[in-house]
Short mmCIF file of C-alpha atoms in Angstrom, two decimals:
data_model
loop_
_atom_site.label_atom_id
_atom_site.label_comp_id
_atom_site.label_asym_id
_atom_site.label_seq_id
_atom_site.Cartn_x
_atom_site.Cartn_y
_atom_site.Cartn_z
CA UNK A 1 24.28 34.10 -18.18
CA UNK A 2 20.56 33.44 -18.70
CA UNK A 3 18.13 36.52 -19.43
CA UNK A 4 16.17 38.30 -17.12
CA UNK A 5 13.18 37.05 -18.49
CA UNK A 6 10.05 39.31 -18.43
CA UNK A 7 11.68 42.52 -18.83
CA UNK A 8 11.01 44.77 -22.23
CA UNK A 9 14.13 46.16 -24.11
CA UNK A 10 14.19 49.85 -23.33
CA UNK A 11 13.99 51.74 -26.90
CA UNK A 12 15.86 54.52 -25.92
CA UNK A 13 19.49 54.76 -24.35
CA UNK A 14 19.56 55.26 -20.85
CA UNK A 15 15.81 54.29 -20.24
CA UNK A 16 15.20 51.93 -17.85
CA UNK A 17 13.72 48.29 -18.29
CA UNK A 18 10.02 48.02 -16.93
CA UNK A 19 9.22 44.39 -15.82
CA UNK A 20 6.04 42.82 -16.17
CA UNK A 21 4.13 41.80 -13.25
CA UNK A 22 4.33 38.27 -12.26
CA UNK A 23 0.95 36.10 -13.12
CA UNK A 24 -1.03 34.14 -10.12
CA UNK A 25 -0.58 31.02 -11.98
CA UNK A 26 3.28 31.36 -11.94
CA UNK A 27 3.18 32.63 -8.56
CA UNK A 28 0.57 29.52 -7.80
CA UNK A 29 3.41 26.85 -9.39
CA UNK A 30 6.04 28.73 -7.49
CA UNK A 31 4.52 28.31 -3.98
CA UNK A 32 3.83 24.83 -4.85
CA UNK A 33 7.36 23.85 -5.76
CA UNK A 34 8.54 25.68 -2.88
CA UNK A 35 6.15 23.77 -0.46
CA UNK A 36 6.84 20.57 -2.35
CA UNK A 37 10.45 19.19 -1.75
CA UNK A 38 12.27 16.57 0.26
CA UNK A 39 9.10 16.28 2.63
CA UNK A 40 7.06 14.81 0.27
CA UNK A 41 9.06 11.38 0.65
CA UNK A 42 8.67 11.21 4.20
CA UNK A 43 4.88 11.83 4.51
CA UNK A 44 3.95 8.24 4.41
CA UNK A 45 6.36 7.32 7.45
CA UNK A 46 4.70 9.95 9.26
CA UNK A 47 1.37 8.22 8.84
CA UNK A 48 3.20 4.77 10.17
CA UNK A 49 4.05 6.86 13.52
CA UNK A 50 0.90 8.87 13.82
CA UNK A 51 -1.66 6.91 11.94
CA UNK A 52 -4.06 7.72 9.43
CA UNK A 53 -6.57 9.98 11.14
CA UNK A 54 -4.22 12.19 13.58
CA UNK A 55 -1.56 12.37 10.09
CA UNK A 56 -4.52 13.73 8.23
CA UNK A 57 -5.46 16.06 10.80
CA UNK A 58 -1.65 17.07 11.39
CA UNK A 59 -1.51 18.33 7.52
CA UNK A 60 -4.64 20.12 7.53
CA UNK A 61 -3.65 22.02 10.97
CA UNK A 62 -0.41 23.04 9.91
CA UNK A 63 -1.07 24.02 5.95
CA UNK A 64 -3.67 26.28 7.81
CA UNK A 65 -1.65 28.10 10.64
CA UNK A 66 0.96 28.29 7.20
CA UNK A 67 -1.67 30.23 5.64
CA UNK A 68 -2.33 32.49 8.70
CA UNK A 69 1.64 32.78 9.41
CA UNK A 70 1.81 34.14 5.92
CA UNK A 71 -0.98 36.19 6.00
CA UNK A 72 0.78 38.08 8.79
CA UNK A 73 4.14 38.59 7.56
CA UNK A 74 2.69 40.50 4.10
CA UNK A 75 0.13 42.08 5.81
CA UNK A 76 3.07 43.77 8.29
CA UNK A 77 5.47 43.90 5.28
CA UNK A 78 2.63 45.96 3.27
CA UNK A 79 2.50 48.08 6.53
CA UNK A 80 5.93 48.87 6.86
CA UNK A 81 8.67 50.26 4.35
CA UNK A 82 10.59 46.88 3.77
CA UNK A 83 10.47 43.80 0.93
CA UNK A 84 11.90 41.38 2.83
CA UNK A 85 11.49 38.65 5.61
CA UNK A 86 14.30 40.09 7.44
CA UNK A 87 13.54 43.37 6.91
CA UNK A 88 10.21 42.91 8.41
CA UNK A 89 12.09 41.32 11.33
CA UNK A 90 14.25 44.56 11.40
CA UNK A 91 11.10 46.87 12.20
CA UNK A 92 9.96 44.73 14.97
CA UNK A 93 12.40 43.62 16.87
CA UNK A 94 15.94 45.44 15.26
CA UNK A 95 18.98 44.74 14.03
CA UNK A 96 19.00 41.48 16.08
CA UNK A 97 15.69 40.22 14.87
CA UNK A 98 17.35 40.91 11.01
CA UNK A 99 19.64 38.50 11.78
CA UNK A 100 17.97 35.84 13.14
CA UNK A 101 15.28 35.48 10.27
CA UNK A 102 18.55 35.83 7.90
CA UNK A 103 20.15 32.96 9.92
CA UNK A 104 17.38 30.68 10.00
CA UNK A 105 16.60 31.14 6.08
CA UNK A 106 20.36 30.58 5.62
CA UNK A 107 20.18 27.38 7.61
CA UNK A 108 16.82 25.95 6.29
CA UNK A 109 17.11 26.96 2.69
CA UNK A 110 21.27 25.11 2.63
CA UNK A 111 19.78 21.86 4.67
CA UNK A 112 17.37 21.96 2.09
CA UNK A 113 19.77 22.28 -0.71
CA UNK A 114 22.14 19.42 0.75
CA UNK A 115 19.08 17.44 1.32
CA UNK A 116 18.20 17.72 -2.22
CA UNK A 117 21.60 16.79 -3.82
CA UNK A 118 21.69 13.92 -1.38
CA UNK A 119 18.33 12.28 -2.79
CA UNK A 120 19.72 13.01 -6.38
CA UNK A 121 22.86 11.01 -5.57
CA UNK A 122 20.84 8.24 -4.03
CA UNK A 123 18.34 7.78 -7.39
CA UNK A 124 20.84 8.45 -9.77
CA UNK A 125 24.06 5.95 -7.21
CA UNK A 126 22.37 4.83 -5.33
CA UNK A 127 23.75 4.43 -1.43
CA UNK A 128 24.94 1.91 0.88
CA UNK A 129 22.77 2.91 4.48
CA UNK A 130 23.97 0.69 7.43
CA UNK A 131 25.78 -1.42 4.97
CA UNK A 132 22.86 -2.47 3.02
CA UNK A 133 23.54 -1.42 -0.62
CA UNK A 134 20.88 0.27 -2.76
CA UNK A 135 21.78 0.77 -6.18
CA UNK A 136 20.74 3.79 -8.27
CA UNK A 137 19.03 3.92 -11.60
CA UNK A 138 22.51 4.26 -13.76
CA UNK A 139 24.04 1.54 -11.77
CA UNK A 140 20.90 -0.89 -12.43
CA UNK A 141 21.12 0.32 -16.19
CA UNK A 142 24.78 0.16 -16.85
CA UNK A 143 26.48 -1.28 -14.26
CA UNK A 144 28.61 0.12 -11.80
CA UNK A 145 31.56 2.52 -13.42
CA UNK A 146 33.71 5.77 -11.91
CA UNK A 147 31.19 7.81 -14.47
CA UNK A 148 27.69 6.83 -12.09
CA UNK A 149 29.49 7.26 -8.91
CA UNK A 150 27.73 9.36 -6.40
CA UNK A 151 30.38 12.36 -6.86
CA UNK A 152 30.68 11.87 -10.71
CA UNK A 153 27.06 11.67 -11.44
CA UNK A 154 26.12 14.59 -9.23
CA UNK A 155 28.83 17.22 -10.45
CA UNK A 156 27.60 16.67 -14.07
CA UNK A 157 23.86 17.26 -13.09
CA UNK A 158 24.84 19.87 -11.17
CA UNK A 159 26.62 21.77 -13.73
CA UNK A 160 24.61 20.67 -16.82
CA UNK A 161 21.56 21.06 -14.95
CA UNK A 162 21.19 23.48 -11.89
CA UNK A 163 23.58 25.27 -12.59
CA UNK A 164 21.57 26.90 -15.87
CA UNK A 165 18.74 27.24 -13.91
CA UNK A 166 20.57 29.04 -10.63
CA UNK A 167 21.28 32.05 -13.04
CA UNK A 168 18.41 33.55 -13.52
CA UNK A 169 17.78 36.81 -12.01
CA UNK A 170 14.07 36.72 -11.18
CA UNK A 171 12.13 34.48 -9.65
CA UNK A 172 9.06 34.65 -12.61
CA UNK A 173 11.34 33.28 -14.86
CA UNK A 174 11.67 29.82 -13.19
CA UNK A 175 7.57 29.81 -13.54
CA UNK A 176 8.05 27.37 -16.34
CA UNK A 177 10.33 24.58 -14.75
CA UNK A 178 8.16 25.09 -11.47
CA UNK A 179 5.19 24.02 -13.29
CA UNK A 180 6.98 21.24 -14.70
CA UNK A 181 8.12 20.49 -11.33
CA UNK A 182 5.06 20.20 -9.31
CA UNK A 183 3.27 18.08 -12.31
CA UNK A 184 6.54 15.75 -11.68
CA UNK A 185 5.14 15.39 -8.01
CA UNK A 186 1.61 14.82 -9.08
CA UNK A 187 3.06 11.83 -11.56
CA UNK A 188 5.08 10.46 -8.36
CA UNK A 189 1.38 10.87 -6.21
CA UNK A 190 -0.40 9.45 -8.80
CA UNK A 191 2.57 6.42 -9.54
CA UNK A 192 2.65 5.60 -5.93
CA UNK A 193 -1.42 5.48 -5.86
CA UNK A 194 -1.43 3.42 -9.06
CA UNK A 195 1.00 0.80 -7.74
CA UNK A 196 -1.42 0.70 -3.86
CA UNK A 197 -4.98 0.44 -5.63
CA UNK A 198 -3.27 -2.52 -7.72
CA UNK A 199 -1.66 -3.93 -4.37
CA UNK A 200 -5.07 -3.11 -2.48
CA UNK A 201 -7.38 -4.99 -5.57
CA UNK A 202 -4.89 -8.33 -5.30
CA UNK A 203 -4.73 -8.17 -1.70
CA UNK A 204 -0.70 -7.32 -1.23
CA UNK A 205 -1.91 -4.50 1.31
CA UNK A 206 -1.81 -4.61 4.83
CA UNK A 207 -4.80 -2.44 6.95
CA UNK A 208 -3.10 0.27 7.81
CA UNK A 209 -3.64 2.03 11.25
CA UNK A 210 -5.94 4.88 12.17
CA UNK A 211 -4.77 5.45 15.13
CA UNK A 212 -1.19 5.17 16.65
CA UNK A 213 0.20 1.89 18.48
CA UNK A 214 1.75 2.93 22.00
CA UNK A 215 3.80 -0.05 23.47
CA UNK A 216 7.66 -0.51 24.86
CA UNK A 217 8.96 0.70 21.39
CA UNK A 218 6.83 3.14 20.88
CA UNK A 219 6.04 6.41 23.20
CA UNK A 220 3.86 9.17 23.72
CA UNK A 221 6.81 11.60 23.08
CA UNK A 222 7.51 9.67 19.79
CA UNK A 223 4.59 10.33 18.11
CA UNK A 224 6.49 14.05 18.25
CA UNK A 225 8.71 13.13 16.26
CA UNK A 226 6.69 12.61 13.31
CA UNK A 227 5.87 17.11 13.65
CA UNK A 228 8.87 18.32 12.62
CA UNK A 229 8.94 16.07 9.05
CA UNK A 230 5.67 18.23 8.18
CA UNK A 231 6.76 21.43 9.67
CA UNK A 232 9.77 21.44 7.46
CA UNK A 233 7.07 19.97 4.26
CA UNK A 234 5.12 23.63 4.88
CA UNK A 235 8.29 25.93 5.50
CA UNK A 236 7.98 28.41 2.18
CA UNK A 237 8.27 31.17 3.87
CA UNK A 238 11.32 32.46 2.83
CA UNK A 239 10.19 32.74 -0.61
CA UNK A 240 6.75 34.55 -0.46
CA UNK A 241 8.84 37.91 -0.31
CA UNK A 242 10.76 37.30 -3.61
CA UNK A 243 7.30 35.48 -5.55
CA UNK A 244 4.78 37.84 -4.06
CA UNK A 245 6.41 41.86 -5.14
CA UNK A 246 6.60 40.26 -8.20
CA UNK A 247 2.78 40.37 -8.33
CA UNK A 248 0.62 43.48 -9.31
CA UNK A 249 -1.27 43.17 -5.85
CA UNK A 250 -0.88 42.08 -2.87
CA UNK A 251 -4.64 40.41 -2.75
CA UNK A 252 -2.82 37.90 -5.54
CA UNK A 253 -0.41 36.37 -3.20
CA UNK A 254 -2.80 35.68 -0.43
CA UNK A 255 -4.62 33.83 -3.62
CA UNK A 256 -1.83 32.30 -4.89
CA UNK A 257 -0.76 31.20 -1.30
CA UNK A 258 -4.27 29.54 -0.65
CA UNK A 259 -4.40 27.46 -4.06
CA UNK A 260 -0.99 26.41 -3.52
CA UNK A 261 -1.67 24.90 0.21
CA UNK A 262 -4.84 23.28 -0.82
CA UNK A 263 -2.94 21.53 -3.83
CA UNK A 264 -0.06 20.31 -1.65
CA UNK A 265 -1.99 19.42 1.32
CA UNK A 266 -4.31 17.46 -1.20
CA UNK A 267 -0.54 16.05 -2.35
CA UNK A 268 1.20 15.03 0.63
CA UNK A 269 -2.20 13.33 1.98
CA UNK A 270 -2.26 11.24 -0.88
CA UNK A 271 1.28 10.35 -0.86
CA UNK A 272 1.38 9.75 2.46
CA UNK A 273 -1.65 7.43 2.44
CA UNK A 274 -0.97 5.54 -0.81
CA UNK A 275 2.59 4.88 -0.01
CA UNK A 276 1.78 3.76 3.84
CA UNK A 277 -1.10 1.25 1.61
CA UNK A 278 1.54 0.10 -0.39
CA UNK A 279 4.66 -0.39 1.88
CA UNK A 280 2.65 -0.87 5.35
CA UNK A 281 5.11 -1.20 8.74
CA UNK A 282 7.81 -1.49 6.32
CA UNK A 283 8.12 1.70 4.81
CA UNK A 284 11.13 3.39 5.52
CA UNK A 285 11.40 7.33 6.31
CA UNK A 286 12.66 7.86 2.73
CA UNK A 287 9.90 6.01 0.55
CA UNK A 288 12.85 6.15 -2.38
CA UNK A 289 14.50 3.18 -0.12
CA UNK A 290 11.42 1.30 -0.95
CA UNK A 291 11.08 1.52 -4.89
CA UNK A 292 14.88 0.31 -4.51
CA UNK A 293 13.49 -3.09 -4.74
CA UNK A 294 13.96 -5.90 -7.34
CA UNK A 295 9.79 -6.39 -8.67
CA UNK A 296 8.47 -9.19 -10.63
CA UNK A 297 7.69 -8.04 -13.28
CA UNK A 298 8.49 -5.88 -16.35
CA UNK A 299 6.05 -3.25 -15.52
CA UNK A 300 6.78 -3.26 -12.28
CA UNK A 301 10.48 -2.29 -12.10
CA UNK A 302 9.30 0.27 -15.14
CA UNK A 303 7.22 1.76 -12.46
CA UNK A 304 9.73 1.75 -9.73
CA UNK A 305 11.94 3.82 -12.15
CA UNK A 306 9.95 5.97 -13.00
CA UNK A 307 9.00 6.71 -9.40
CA UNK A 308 12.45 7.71 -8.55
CA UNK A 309 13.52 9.37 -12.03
CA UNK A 310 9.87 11.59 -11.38
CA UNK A 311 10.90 12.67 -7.84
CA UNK A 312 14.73 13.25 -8.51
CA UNK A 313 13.77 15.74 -11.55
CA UNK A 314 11.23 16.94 -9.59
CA UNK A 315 13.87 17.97 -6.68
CA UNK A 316 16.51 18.99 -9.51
CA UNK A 317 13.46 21.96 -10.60
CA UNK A 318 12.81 22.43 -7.11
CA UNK A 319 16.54 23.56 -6.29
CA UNK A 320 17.20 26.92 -7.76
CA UNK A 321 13.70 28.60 -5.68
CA UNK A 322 15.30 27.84 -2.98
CA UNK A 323 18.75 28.80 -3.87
CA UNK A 324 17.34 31.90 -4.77
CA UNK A 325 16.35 33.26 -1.66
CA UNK A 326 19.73 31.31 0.52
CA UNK A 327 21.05 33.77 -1.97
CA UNK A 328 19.56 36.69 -1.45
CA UNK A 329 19.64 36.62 2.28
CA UNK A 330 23.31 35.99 2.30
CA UNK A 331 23.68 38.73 -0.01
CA UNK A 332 21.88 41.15 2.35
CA UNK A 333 23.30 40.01 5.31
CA UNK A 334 27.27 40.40 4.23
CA UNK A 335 26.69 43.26 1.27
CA UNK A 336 23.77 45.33 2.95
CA UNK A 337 24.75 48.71 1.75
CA UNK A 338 25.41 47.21 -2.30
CA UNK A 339 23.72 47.61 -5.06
CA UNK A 340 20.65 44.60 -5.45
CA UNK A 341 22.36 41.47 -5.71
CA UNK A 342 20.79 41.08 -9.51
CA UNK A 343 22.14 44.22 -11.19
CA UNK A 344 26.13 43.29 -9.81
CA UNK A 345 26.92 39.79 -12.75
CA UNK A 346 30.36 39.50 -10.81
CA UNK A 347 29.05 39.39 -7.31
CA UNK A 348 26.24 37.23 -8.34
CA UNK A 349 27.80 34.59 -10.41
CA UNK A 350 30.50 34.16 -7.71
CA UNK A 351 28.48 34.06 -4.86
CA UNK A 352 25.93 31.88 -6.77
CA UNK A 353 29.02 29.38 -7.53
CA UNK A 354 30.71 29.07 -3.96
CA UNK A 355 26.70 28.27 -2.79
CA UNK A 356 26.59 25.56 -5.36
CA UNK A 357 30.14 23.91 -3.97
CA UNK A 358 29.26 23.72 -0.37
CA UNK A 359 26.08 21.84 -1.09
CA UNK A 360 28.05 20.05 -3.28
CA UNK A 361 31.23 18.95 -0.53
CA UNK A 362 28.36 19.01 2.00
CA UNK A 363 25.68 16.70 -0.05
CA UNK A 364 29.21 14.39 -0.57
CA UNK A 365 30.38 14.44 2.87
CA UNK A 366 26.55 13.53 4.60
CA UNK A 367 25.28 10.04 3.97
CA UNK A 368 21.85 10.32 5.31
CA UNK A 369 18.95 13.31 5.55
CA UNK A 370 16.60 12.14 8.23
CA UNK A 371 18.47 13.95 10.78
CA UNK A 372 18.59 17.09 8.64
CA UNK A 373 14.91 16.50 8.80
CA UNK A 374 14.52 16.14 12.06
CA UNK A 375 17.08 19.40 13.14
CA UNK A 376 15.42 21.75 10.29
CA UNK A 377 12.15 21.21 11.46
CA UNK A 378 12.71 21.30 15.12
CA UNK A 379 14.34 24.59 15.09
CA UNK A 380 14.97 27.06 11.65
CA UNK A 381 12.00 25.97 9.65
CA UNK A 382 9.61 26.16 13.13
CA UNK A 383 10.88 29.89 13.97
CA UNK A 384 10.52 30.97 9.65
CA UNK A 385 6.94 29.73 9.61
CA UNK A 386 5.63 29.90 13.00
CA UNK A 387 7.24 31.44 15.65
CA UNK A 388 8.89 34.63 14.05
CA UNK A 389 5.42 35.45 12.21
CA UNK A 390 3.37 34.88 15.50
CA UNK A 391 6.01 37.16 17.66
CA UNK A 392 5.55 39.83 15.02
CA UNK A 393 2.28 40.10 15.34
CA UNK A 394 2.39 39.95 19.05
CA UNK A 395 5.11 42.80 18.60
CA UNK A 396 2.88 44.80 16.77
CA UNK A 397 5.23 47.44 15.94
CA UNK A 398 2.46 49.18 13.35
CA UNK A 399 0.16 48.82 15.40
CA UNK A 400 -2.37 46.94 13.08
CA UNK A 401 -2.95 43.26 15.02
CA UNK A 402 -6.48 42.63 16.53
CA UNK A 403 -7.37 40.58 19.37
CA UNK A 404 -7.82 37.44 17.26
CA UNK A 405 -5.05 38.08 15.42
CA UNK A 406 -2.77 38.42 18.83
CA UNK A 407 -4.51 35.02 20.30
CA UNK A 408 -3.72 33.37 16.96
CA UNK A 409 -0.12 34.38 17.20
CA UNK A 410 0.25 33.49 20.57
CA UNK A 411 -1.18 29.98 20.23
CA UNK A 412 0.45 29.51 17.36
CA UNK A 413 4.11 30.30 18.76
CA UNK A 414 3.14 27.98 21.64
CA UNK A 415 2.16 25.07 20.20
CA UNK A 416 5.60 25.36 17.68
CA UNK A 417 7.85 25.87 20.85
CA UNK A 418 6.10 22.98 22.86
CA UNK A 419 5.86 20.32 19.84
CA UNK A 420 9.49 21.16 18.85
CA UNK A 421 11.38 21.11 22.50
CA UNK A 422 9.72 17.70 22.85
CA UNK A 423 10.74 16.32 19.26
CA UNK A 424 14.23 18.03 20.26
CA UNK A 425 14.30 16.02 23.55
CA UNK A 426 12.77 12.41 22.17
CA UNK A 427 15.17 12.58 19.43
CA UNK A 428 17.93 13.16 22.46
CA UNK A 429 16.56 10.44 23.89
CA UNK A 430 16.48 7.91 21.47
CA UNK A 431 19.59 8.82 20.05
CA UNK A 432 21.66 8.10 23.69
CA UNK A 433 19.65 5.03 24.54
#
C-alpha cells in the first residue's frame, strides 16, 4: 500500500494527521494531465474535417466556456455545504441530479480508462484494424511471442505499473508522475513538430486546408462530428473537486485551472496542426496508426518510436487521476453513509482492484476507441462540462448567479445540446448508410 504522501506523523497517540495543502504547481500539472489524454491523438484529424482556422477557433471556444463551466461549479460548491460534483448536483436539483453527475463521471472517467489501456495495447501489440496489421513496438523489437501479446503485455503493465500508482490515497501525491506526464505530451508535441518542419523544409508536406471541403462525401452535419473529439479533450471536470480542496484557497484553483487550459490549448493546437502538416488527407483519427509506418531511415523509425513509447507512458501516468475520481464516485454512490473511501484499506484496495479488471476484460474485449470517442463526447463528457454546470447556474439554488452569468449558462447548455444531437444523428447516419 503506498503512503499517503503529504501528511505529518502525529507525535502523540491518538492525534490526528494534519495534511499539507496542495501547491498550484501540482494542482497546475494535475489539471493538465487530466485535460491531456486520449484526445490529444485525435486533434489533428479534427483539423482534416474542420480545417485549420474553424479547428483553431473550436479549441479556443471550448477551453474558454471550460473555464467558465468550472468557474461555476466551485463558485456554487464554495456556496453550498458539499465537496463534491455530485453533491453540488444534490443541492440543485436532488437526489436525482446526484445521480446523474455520478453516472456520467462513472461513464466518462471508465471510457476513458478502457480507452487508455486500448492505446497501450496498440503501442506496446500493436493491432490488426480492418485486417490491416500494425505491429507494436515489442513486436518490431523482438518479434512476435505469447509474452508481447496484447493481453500479456497489458496485464504486466498494468500490475507493475498502474497498479502502484492507483493506490495512493490523495490526489497531491500523484503531482510528481503528473508532471512527468504532461512533459511526456510536450516531447510527443514537440516530436511530431520536429518530424513536420523537416517534412515542410524538404517539401514532403501537403498545404493543408483552412477551411473545410463540402462535397458528396463530405456534409454540413459532418463537420459535427469533429465537436465531440474536443469536447471529450476538455472534460476534467470530474477532478477539479478532488485537486482543488486540496488547495489552501479557492482563488488557487481558478489559477491553477487557467494556466492549465492555456498550456493544453497551446498543446492540442500544435499537435493538431503539426501532425495534419505532416500526415495531410491521410492522417487517420488515431495519429499512433500513422507513426506505425516502416521510415527510411535510422533516425526516422528512432523518432517514430519514440513518438509512440512518449504518448503510451504519457497515458500510463495519466490513468490513476482519472481512476481516482471513477473511484470515488462509485464509492459515494453505493457506500454513501461509510466512512471516506481513503481511511477503509479493505474497501479501497478491493474496489480499486475489480475497477482495474473491467478496464482490463473491457480494454481486451473492444478493438477500436473512435466510437468511444464519439459516444463520450456526445453525451457524458457534454452534460460533466457543459450542460450540468450551465443548468446549475440557471437553477440557482443559492441564489448567487447574475444576469451574465444566467445568459452564459443558458447559451452555453444550448450550443452543447444542439452540437451534440447533431453529432449523435450524423454519426446515425453514417453508420446505417
Amino acid at each position: 500500500m503506498s503512503p499517503v504522501a503529504g501528511a505529518k506523523v502525529p507525535l502523540l497517540p491518538g492525534s490526528k494527521p494534519i495534511a499539507e495543502p496542495a501547491t498550484v504547481s501540482g494542482a497546475v500539472f494535475n489539471v493538465s494531465t487530466s485535460i491531456i489524454g486520449a484526445g490529444i491523438m485525435s486533434l489533428p484529424a479534427t483539423l482534416k474535417v474542420l480545417g485549420v482556422v474553424p479547428a483553431f477557433v473550436l479549441i479556443l471556444v471550448i477551453a474558454f466556456l471550460a473555464e467558465v463551466s468550472v468557474d461555476f461549479l466551485m463558485r456554487f460548491t464554495h456556496s453550498g455545504e458539499t465537496t463534491t460534483y455530485a453533491g453540488v448536483m444534490r443541492e440543485a436539483f436532488g437526489p436525482l441530479g446526484a445521480v446523474a453527475a455520478q453516472l456520467c463521471v462513472v461513464i466518462t472517467n471508465l471510457g476513458c480508462l478502457i480507452m487508455y489501456l486500448i492505446i497501450i495495447a496498440d503501442v506496446l501489440s500493436g493491432n490488426q484494424p480492418g485486417g490491416e496489421v500494425h505491429l507494436g513496438i515489442l513486436q518490431q523489437w523482438f518479434g512476435i511471442h505469447w509474452w508481447n501479446s496484447r493481453e500479456f503485455a497489458l496485464f504486466v503493465t498494468l500490475v507493475l505499473v498502474l497498479l502502484p500508482l492507483v493506490l495512493y490515497r490523495r490526489v497531491e501525491s500523484l503531482k510528481f508522475s503528473s508532471a512527468i506526464s504532461t512533459l511526456l505530451a510536450v516531447a510527443f508535441v514537440t516530436i511530431c513538430s520536429v518530424l513536420a518542419i523537416i517534412a515542410l523544409v524538404e517539401g514532403k508536406t501537403q498545404t493543408p486546408k483552412f477551411y473545410p471541403s463540402l462535397d458528396r462525401q463530405t456534409s454540413f452535419f459532418d463537420l459535427f462530428t469533429a465537436v465531440p473529439v474536443i469536447v471529450t479533450a476538455y472534460t476534467f471536470h470530474f477532478n477539479v473537486h478532488p485537486i482543488g480542496f486540496e488547495l489552501g484557497k479557492p482563488s488557487e484553483m481558478t489559477k491553477a485551472v487557467r494556466i492549465a487550459l492555456v498550456l493544453c490549448a497551446v498543446i492540442y493546437f500544435t499537435i493538431g496542426l503539426f501532425g495534419y502538416l505532416l500526415f495531410g488527407e491521410a492522417t487517420q483519427s488515431d495519429i499512433l496508426v500513422n507513426f506505425d509506418q516502416t521510415s527510411g531511415s535510422a533516425l526516422g523509425s528512432l523518432l517514430n518510436t519514440l513518438v509512440r513509447l512518449s504518448y503510451a507512458i504519457h497515458v500510463m501516468l495519466a490513468f490513476p487521476l482519472l481512476n481516482f475520481s471513477l473511484r470515488a464516485n462509485i464509492d459515494e454512490f453505493f457506500f454513501p453513509k461509510k466512512p471516506l473511501l481513503a481511511t477503509d484499506s479493505k474497501r479501497f484496495v478491493i474496489l480499486t482492484v475489480v475497477l482495474l479488471v473491467l478496464s482490463y476484460i473491457a480494454a481486451i474485449v473492444v478493438p477500436d476507441i473512435w466510437y468511444i470517442f464519439q459516444f463520450l463526447g456526445s453525451t457524458s463528457a457534454v452534460c460533466l462540462a457543459f450542460v450540468f454546470p450551465g443548468s446549475i447556474v440557471l437553477r440557482d439554488f443559492h441564489g448567487i448567479s447574475t444576469r451574465r452569468d444566467k445568459i452564459i449558462a443558458l447559451l452555453m447548455v444550448i450550443l452543447a445540446v444542439v452540437t451534440s444531437v447533431i453529432a449523435i444523428s450524423t454519426n446515425i447516419y453514417n453508420f446505417s448508410r
